[in-house]
Coordinates of C-alpha atoms in Angstrom, one line a residue:
R63 CA -0.5 0.0 0.0
A64 CA 0.9 3.9 -0.6
G65 CA 3.6 4.4 1.8
A66 CA 5.2 1.1 3.3
T67 CA 8.1 0.4 3.8
L68 CA 11.0 -2.1 2.2
R69 CA 11.8 -2.2 6.6
A70 CA 7.9 -3.0 7.8
A71 CA 7.2 -5.5 4.6
N72 CA 10.2 -7.7 5.7
E73 CA 9.1 -7.4 8.8
F74 CA 5.6 -8.7 8.3
L75 CA 6.7 -10.8 6.0
V76 CA 9.6 -12.3 8.0
E77 CA 6.6 -14.3 10.4
R78 CA 5.5 -15.9 8.0
G79 CA 9.3 -17.0 6.9
Q80 CA 9.1 -14.9 3.3
F81 CA 11.3 -11.9 2.4
L82 CA 11.9 -9.7 -0.5
P83 CA 15.0 -9.4 -2.1
L84 CA 15.1 -5.4 -2.2
D85 CA 18.5 -3.9 -0.6
P86 CA 18.1 -0.2 -2.9
L87 CA 21.2 1.7 -1.0
E88 CA 18.5 4.4 0.7
G89 CA 18.3 1.5 2.5
G90 CA 14.8 -0.1 4.1
G91 CA 13.1 3.0 5.5
A92 CA 13.1 3.8 1.5
T93 CA 9.4 3.1 0.1
L94 CA 7.9 -0.2 -2.2
G95 CA 6.2 3.1 -4.5
G96 CA 10.1 4.8 -4.3
I97 CA 11.9 1.6 -5.4
C98 CA 10.1 1.2 -7.7
A99 CA 9.4 4.9 -9.2
A100 CA 13.2 4.8 -9.4
N101 CA 14.1 0.7 -10.3
S102 CA 16.6 1.0 -7.0
S103 CA 18.7 -2.2 -6.3
G104 CA 21.3 -2.7 -4.6
P105 CA 23.6 -6.4 -4.2
L106 CA 21.4 -9.2 -4.0
R107 CA 20.0 -7.2 -8.0
L108 CA 22.5 -10.4 -9.7
G109 CA 20.2 -12.7 -7.9
F110 CA 17.5 -11.7 -8.1
G111 CA 16.4 -8.8 -10.2
T112 CA 15.9 -5.3 -10.1
P113 CA 11.5 -4.0 -9.1
R114 CA 10.9 -4.2 -12.5
D115 CA 11.7 -8.7 -12.1
L116 CA 9.6 -8.9 -9.5
V117 CA 6.6 -6.6 -9.8
L118 CA 3.7 -8.6 -10.9
G119 CA 1.3 -5.5 -10.5
M120 CA 0.6 -2.2 -9.3
E121 CA -1.9 0.3 -8.7
V122 CA -0.9 4.1 -10.2
V123 CA -2.9 7.4 -9.5
M124 CA -3.1 8.4 -13.4
A125 CA -2.2 12.9 -14.5
D126 CA -6.4 13.0 -14.7
G127 CA -6.4 11.7 -10.6
T128 CA -7.9 8.3 -12.1
P129 CA -6.9 5.0 -10.7
V130 CA -5.6 1.9 -12.9
R131 CA -4.4 -1.8 -12.3
F132 CA -2.1 -3.2 -14.3
G133 CA -0.6 -7.0 -13.6
A134 CA -2.0 -9.7 -11.7
K135 CA -1.9 -11.3 -8.2
V136 CA 0.4 -14.1 -9.5
V137 CA 3.3 -14.6 -12.0
K138 CA 1.0 -17.0 -14.5
S139 CA -2.4 -14.2 -14.7
V140 CA -0.1 -11.5 -16.7
A141 CA -1.4 -11.8 -20.1
G142 CA 0.0 -8.9 -23.0
F143 CA 1.7 -5.5 -22.6
D144 CA 3.5 -5.8 -19.4
L145 CA 2.4 -1.6 -18.7
N146 CA 4.4 -2.3 -15.4
K147 CA 7.5 -2.0 -17.1
L148 CA 6.4 1.6 -18.2
Y149 CA 6.6 3.7 -14.7
I150 CA 8.8 1.6 -13.0
G151 CA 11.7 3.5 -13.3
S152 CA 9.7 6.7 -14.6
L153 CA 10.4 8.2 -11.5
G154 CA 7.2 9.8 -11.3
T155 CA 6.9 12.0 -14.2
L156 CA 3.7 9.6 -15.3
G157 CA 1.6 8.3 -12.1
F158 CA 1.9 8.1 -8.8
I159 CA 2.4 4.6 -8.0
T160 CA 0.2 3.7 -5.2
E161 CA -0.2 -0.3 -4.7
V162 CA 1.9 -2.4 -5.8
T163 CA 2.2 -6.5 -6.0
L164 CA 5.9 -7.9 -5.7
K165 CA 7.6 -11.6 -5.5
T166 CA 8.8 -12.9 -2.3
F167 CA 11.2 -15.4 -1.4
S168 CA 11.9 -18.4 1.2
L169 CA 14.1 -17.7 4.5
K170 CA 14.7 -21.4 4.7
V171 CA 17.9 -21.2 2.3
R172 CA 21.2 -20.2 3.4
E173 CA 23.0 -17.2 3.2
G174 CA 27.0 -17.5 2.9
A175 CA 29.3 -15.1 2.1
L176 CA 33.1 -14.9 1.7
L177 CA 35.3 -11.4 1.8
A178 CA 38.7 -11.0 0.5
G179 CA 41.0 -8.1 0.1
F180 CA 43.2 -6.6 -2.9
D181 CA 45.3 -4.0 -4.2
E182 CA 45.3 -4.0 -7.2
A183 CA 42.1 -3.3 -9.4
G184 CA 43.3 -5.7 -12.5
A185 CA 43.2 -9.0 -9.9
V186 CA 39.7 -8.5 -8.4
Q187 CA 38.5 -8.1 -12.0
S188 CA 40.2 -11.1 -13.0
A189 CA 38.7 -12.8 -10.0
V190 CA 35.2 -12.1 -10.8
T191 CA 35.6 -13.4 -14.5
R192 CA 36.5 -17.0 -12.5
I193 CA 33.6 -17.0 -10.2
L194 CA 31.5 -15.9 -12.6
S195 CA 32.6 -18.8 -15.0
E196 CA 32.2 -21.7 -13.0
R197 CA 29.5 -23.5 -11.8
S198 CA 28.5 -20.8 -9.4
L199 CA 25.4 -18.7 -8.6
P200 CA 26.5 -15.9 -6.4
V201 CA 23.5 -13.2 -5.1
S202 CA 25.7 -10.7 -5.1
L203 CA 28.9 -9.8 -5.9
E204 CA 30.3 -6.6 -4.7
W205 CA 33.9 -4.6 -5.3
L206 CA 34.2 -1.9 -2.6
T207 CA 37.2 1.0 -3.5
G208 CA 38.2 4.2 -2.9
G209 CA 38.5 3.6 0.6
S210 CA 34.7 3.1 0.7
F211 CA 34.0 0.7 3.3
S212 CA 34.0 0.9 6.7
S213 CA 36.6 0.3 9.6
D214 CA 33.8 -1.9 11.9
G215 CA 32.9 -5.7 11.8
L216 CA 34.0 -7.9 9.2
L217 CA 34.7 -5.8 6.7
G218 CA 37.2 -3.4 8.8
E219 CA 39.5 -6.7 8.9
A220 CA 39.8 -6.4 5.4
A221 CA 39.8 -3.1 5.0
G222 CA 43.5 -3.0 5.2
A223 CA 43.3 -3.8 1.5
R224 CA 42.5 -1.2 -1.2
N225 CA 39.8 -3.4 -2.7
I226 CA 37.8 -5.4 -1.3
L227 CA 35.5 -8.0 -2.5
L228 CA 32.4 -9.3 -0.5
V229 CA 31.0 -13.4 -2.5
S230 CA 27.7 -13.4 -1.5
F231 CA 25.7 -17.6 -1.9
R232 CA 22.0 -18.4 -1.5
D233 CA 21.5 -22.3 -0.9
N234 CA 21.8 -25.2 0.6
D235 CA 24.5 -26.6 3.2
A236 CA 26.8 -28.5 0.6
G237 CA 25.8 -25.5 -2.1
I238 CA 27.3 -23.2 0.3
A239 CA 30.3 -25.2 0.8
G240 CA 30.8 -26.1 -2.8
Q241 CA 31.1 -22.5 -4.1
L242 CA 32.2 -21.1 -1.5
D243 CA 35.3 -23.0 -2.1
R244 CA 35.8 -22.1 -5.8
A245 CA 35.2 -18.7 -5.1
E246 CA 38.6 -18.8 -2.4
E247 CA 40.2 -20.5 -4.8
A248 CA 39.1 -18.3 -8.0
C249 CA 40.0 -15.2 -5.2
R250 CA 43.4 -16.7 -3.6
A251 CA 45.1 -18.1 -7.5
W252 CA 44.9 -14.0 -8.0
G253 CA 46.7 -12.5 -5.6
A254 CA 44.2 -11.2 -2.6
G255 CA 45.1 -11.5 0.6
P256 CA 43.0 -11.6 3.4
V257 CA 40.1 -14.0 2.5
I258 CA 37.0 -14.2 5.8
R259 CA 34.4 -16.5 5.3
P260 CA 32.0 -15.0 8.1
G261 CA 29.9 -17.6 9.9
P262 CA 26.4 -18.5 9.0
E263 CA 24.8 -16.0 11.3
E264 CA 27.5 -13.3 10.0
S265 CA 27.1 -13.4 6.3
D266 CA 23.5 -12.2 6.0
A267 CA 25.1 -9.4 8.2
V268 CA 27.9 -8.3 6.2
R269 CA 25.8 -7.7 3.0
K270 CA 23.4 -5.3 4.6
S271 CA 26.2 -3.2 6.2
L272 CA 27.0 -2.4 2.6
S273 CA 24.7 0.2 3.5
R274 CA 26.2 1.5 5.8
A275 CA 30.1 1.2 4.5
G276 CA 29.4 2.1 0.3
P277 CA 30.2 5.3 -1.2
F278 CA 26.0 6.7 -0.7
H279 CA 26.6 6.7 2.8
A280 CA 30.4 6.8 4.7
S281 CA 31.1 10.0 2.5
A282 CA 27.4 11.1 1.2
R283 CA 27.4 14.5 2.9
G284 CA 28.3 17.4 1.8
P285 CA 30.0 19.2 -1.9
G286 CA 30.6 16.9 -4.9
F287 CA 28.1 14.6 -6.3
A288 CA 27.2 10.9 -7.1
C289 CA 26.8 8.8 -10.1
R290 CA 25.9 5.1 -11.8
V291 CA 27.9 3.8 -14.7
G292 CA 26.5 0.6 -16.8
I293 CA 29.3 -0.7 -18.3
P294 CA 30.2 -3.8 -20.5
L295 CA 32.0 -6.4 -17.3
T296 CA 34.9 -7.2 -19.0
R297 CA 35.7 -3.2 -18.6
I298 CA 34.8 -3.3 -14.9
G299 CA 38.6 -2.9 -14.0
E300 CA 39.7 0.6 -16.2
T301 CA 36.7 2.0 -16.2
V302 CA 36.4 2.0 -12.2
E303 CA 40.8 3.5 -12.7
R304 CA 39.9 5.7 -15.4
A305 CA 36.8 7.2 -12.8
R306 CA 39.4 7.3 -9.9
T307 CA 41.8 9.2 -12.3
V308 CA 39.5 11.9 -13.1
G309 CA 37.6 12.3 -10.7
E310 CA 41.4 12.9 -8.4
A311 CA 43.0 15.0 -10.9
E312 CA 40.2 17.7 -10.0
G313 CA 39.9 17.3 -6.9
F314 CA 37.7 15.0 -5.8
R315 CA 37.8 12.2 -3.1
F316 CA 36.9 8.6 -5.2
H317 CA 34.6 6.3 -3.7
G318 CA 33.0 3.8 -5.8
Q319 CA 30.3 0.2 -4.9
V320 CA 30.7 -2.3 -7.4
H321 CA 28.5 -4.7 -9.0
A322 CA 30.5 -6.4 -10.0
G323 CA 28.5 -9.6 -11.3
N324 CA 26.3 -6.8 -13.5
G325 CA 28.1 -3.7 -15.1
I326 CA 27.3 -1.4 -12.4
I327 CA 28.7 1.3 -10.5
R328 CA 28.6 3.3 -8.3
M329 CA 29.9 6.3 -7.2
R330 CA 31.2 8.7 -5.5
F331 CA 32.6 12.3 -5.7
G332 CA 33.7 14.7 -2.7
W333 CA 35.6 17.7 -3.1
E334 CA 38.9 17.5 -1.0
D335 CA 38.2 20.8 1.0
G336 CA 34.6 20.1 1.6
K337 CA 32.8 23.5 1.3
E338 CA 31.1 24.4 -1.7
D339 CA 33.4 27.6 -3.5
P340 CA 33.6 29.0 -7.2
L341 CA 36.1 25.8 -8.3
L342 CA 33.7 23.3 -7.3
I343 CA 30.6 23.8 -10.5
G344 CA 33.4 24.0 -13.4
R345 CA 36.0 21.2 -11.8
A346 CA 32.1 19.0 -11.3
E347 CA 31.8 20.0 -14.7
R348 CA 35.0 18.4 -16.2
A349 CA 35.0 15.7 -13.7
V350 CA 31.5 14.2 -15.5
K351 CA 31.9 15.4 -18.8
G352 CA 35.5 13.3 -18.3
L353 CA 33.4 10.5 -16.9
R354 CA 31.0 9.8 -19.5
Q355 CA 33.3 9.7 -22.4
A356 CA 35.2 6.9 -20.4
A357 CA 31.7 5.7 -19.8
A358 CA 30.7 5.6 -23.2
R359 CA 34.7 4.8 -24.7
V360 CA 33.7 1.0 -23.7
G361 CA 29.0 0.8 -24.3
G362 CA 28.2 2.1 -21.4
Y363 CA 26.6 5.6 -19.9
A364 CA 26.8 7.3 -16.8
V365 CA 24.0 8.9 -14.9
I366 CA 23.9 11.1 -12.1
E367 CA 22.0 10.0 -9.3
T368 CA 23.1 13.5 -6.8
R369 CA 23.8 16.4 -6.4
S370 CA 25.1 18.9 -3.5
S371 CA 22.9 22.5 -3.6
A372 CA 25.8 24.2 -5.7
L373 CA 25.5 21.4 -8.1
R374 CA 22.0 20.8 -8.4
D375 CA 21.5 24.0 -11.7
K376 CA 24.7 22.7 -13.3
L377 CA 24.8 18.9 -13.7
D378 CA 22.7 17.5 -16.0
L379 CA 20.6 14.1 -14.5
F380 CA 21.3 12.2 -17.8
D381 CA 23.3 11.7 -21.0
E382 CA 21.5 12.7 -23.7
A383 CA 24.0 11.3 -26.0
S384 CA 23.5 8.3 -24.8
V385 CA 20.5 7.9 -26.2
G386 CA 20.0 10.2 -28.8
D387 CA 16.7 11.5 -31.1
P388 CA 14.9 8.6 -31.8
G389 CA 14.8 8.1 -27.5
R390 CA 14.0 11.2 -26.7
R391 CA 10.8 11.6 -29.3
L392 CA 9.6 8.4 -27.7
M393 CA 10.1 9.7 -23.9
Q394 CA 8.5 12.6 -25.2
R395 CA 5.5 11.6 -26.8
A396 CA 4.5 9.0 -23.4
K397 CA 4.6 11.2 -21.9
L398 CA 3.0 13.8 -24.0
A399 CA 0.0 11.1 -24.2
L400 CA -0.2 10.5 -20.5
D401 CA 0.2 13.8 -19.0
P402 CA 0.0 16.5 -21.7
K403 CA -1.1 19.5 -19.0
R404 CA 3.2 18.5 -17.4
I405 CA 1.5 17.9 -13.9
M406 CA 3.9 14.5 -12.8
N407 CA 7.6 15.9 -11.7
P408 CA 8.0 18.0 -14.8
G409 CA 11.5 18.1 -16.2
R410 CA 12.8 15.3 -13.3
F411 CA 13.7 13.0 -16.2
F412 CA 15.5 12.4 -19.5
G413 CA 15.1 15.1 -21.3
R414 CA 13.7 17.6 -18.6
I415 CA 10.9 15.8 -19.4

């Protein structure tokens, strides 16, 4: 229902042995409607997908106030055009999501995890490639870089390395043990320093701690900007290093959290002196331009997700060149058909829609 948070939904489901595999970086206080409107996801995206993959049905209030339902309560009843996907990720520019029906999953399956520290980005890339090429099905494969992790708990034990890789699996006991063995072998083959295997009770907690350790929390306050980059899996390592170089050349502190199994990189560029000043705008514009050029060079994209107040009207959220005129025209036509008076969150989406 409208206003329900992810935390409240999972508290209700846990009593029934179920859970929602949504873990946006905004945390459990995010509303289910907001998560769907932003198509927001986190480490579990690799194993369970994004909200686009989990929503079976929804109710949306259109611009003229008419409530409309799409989809169904069960998977087999969904037929025809999947209009849910039109609204998921539209950032509230086509209608307000007031109710969603989502797939849930059993809590009876155990989770196991492995933490490995690396000094070189190339070694992490090679270990990730090997893990994904073997008979393993990780539900999350997270790479933290640039000091974007806490010094507390098990993450802190691996924090002496420049890069930390966290691999998580969900399976029965025998399946977990075999997959963790293969993952550890892959990490050690590429020079992993500390390799830590948390106990059964700790594994879930370590993965969840990423929301407190990642670049959108530890350093998210203060001047700067954060972005999401999507690139081919084989180009992650070089893109991370290029982003670090671009940011540091303009005076930003670089922090990164890589969803290494699907080519999504979350980056935070914090202004070194911690204060807004006239230099910030020009340097941020150059850093974003360099970042988008680096992403485009390998067939990817870069989207700004958050900006400090001084940059709010200076940095375009979307790289319109990466979509082109046909994509822009299609989105404008959808907006015109569903919200001709531009009532719903105007200017928030691609092309200032």
